[in-house]
Coordinates of C-alpha atoms in Angstrom, one line a residue:
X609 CA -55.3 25.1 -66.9
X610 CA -55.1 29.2 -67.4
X611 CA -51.6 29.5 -68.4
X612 CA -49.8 32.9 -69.4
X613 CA -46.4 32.3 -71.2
X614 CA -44.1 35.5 -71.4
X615 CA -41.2 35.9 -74.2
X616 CA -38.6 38.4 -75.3
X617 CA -37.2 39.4 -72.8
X618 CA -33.5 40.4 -72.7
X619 CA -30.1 42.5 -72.8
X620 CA -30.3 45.5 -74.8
X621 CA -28.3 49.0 -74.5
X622 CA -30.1 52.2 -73.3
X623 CA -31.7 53.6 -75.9
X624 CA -32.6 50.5 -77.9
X625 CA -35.7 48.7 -78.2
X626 CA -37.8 45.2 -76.8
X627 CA -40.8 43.5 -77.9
X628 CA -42.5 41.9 -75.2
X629 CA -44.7 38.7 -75.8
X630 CA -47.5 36.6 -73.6
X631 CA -49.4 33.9 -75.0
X632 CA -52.6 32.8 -73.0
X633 CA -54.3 29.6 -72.9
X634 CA -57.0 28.3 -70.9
X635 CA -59.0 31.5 -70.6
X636 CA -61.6 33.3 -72.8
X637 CA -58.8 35.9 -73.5
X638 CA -61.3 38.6 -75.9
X639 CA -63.2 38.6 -71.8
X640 CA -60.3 40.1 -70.2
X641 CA -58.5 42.9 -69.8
X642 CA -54.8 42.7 -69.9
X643 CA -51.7 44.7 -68.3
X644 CA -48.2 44.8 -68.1
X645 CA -46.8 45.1 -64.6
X646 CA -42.8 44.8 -63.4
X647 CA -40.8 44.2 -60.5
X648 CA -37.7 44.5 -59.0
X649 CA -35.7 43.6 -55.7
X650 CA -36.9 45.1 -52.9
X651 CA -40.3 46.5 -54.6
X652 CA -43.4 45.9 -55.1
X653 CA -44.6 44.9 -58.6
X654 CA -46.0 47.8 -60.2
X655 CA -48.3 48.8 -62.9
X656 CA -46.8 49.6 -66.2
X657 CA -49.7 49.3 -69.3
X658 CA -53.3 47.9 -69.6
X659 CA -55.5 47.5 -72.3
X660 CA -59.3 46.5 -72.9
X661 CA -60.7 44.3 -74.3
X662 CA -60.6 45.0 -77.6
X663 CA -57.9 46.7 -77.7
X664 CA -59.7 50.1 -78.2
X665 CA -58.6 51.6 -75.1
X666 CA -54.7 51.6 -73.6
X667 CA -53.4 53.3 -70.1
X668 CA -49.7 54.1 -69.5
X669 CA -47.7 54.6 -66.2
X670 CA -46.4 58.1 -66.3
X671 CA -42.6 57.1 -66.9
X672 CA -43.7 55.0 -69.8
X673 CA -45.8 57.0 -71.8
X674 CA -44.4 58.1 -75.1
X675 CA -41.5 55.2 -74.9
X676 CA -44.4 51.8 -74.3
X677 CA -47.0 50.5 -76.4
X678 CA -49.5 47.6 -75.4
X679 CA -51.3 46.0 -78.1
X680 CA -53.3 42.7 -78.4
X681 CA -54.3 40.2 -80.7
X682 CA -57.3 38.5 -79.5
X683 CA -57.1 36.0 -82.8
X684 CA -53.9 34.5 -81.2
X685 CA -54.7 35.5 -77.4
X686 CA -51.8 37.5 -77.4
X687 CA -51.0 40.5 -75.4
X688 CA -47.7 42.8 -77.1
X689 CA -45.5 45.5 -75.2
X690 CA -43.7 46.9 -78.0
X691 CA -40.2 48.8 -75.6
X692 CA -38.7 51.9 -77.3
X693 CA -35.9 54.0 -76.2
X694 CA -35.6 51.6 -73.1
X695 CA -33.8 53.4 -69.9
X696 CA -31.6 51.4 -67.4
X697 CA -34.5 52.4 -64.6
X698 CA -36.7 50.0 -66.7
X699 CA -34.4 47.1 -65.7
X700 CA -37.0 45.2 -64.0
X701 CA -38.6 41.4 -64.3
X702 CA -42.0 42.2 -66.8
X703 CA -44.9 40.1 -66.0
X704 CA -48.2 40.0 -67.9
X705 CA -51.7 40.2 -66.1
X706 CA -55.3 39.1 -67.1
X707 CA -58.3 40.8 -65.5
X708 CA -61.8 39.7 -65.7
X709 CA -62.4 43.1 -63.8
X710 CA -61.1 45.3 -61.3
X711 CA -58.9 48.6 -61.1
X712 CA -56.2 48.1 -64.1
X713 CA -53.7 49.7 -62.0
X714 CA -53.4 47.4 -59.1
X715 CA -52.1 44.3 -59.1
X716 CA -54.1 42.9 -56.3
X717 CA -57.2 43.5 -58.7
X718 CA -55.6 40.8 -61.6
X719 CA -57.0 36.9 -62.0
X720 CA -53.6 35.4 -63.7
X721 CA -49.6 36.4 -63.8
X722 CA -47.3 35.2 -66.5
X723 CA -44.4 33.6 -65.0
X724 CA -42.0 37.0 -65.9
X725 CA -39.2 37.5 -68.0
X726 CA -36.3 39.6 -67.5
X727 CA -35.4 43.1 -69.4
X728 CA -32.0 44.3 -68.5
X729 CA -30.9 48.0 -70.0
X730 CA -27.2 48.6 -69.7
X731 CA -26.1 52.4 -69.7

């Protein structure tokens, strides 16, 4: 029933910019919290961004801040991660996260994933 449904995803040179989509369905989506967490081979999936909410309050991993932006609308139960001035270290699969509550930095802590889409930065 809870579905999360990520899009945009992509290719795109170092330096250039993504915007990040996931859709939710089957949740009271203005209850939750949502993040923004990636993976790649070999790792565990980590936290990137979080947001309340209402969208009044946002939290950034360290090699993010200044480049990421999480947004929401809860009108269309949508959670944003607007990409700038993307790096080939944030080559990764991007999955999105809804938390009724917990600790927004831990994965363990979330109720739903998205299924993940991929961002690819070539140098």
């Amino acid at each position: 029933q809870v579905q999360l449904v990520e899009s945009g995803g992509g290719l795109v040179q170092a330096g250039g910019s993504l915007r990040l989509s996931c859709a939710a369905s089957g949740l009271s989506f203005s209850t939750y919290a949502m993040g923004w967490f990636h993976q790649v081979p070999g790792k565990e999936r980590e936290f990137v961004a979080a947001i309340t909410w209402r969208g009044r309050s946002t939290y950034y991993a360290d090699s993010v801040k200044g480049r990421f932006t999480i947004s929401r609308d809860n009108a269309k139960s949508t959670v944003y991660l607007q990409m700038n001035s993307l790096k080939p270290e944030d080559t990764a699969v991007y999955y999105c996260g809804a938390q009724r509550r917990g600790s927004y930095r831990d994965g363990q802590e979330y109720d739903y994933w998205g299924q993940g889409t991929q961002v690819t930065v070539s140098s």
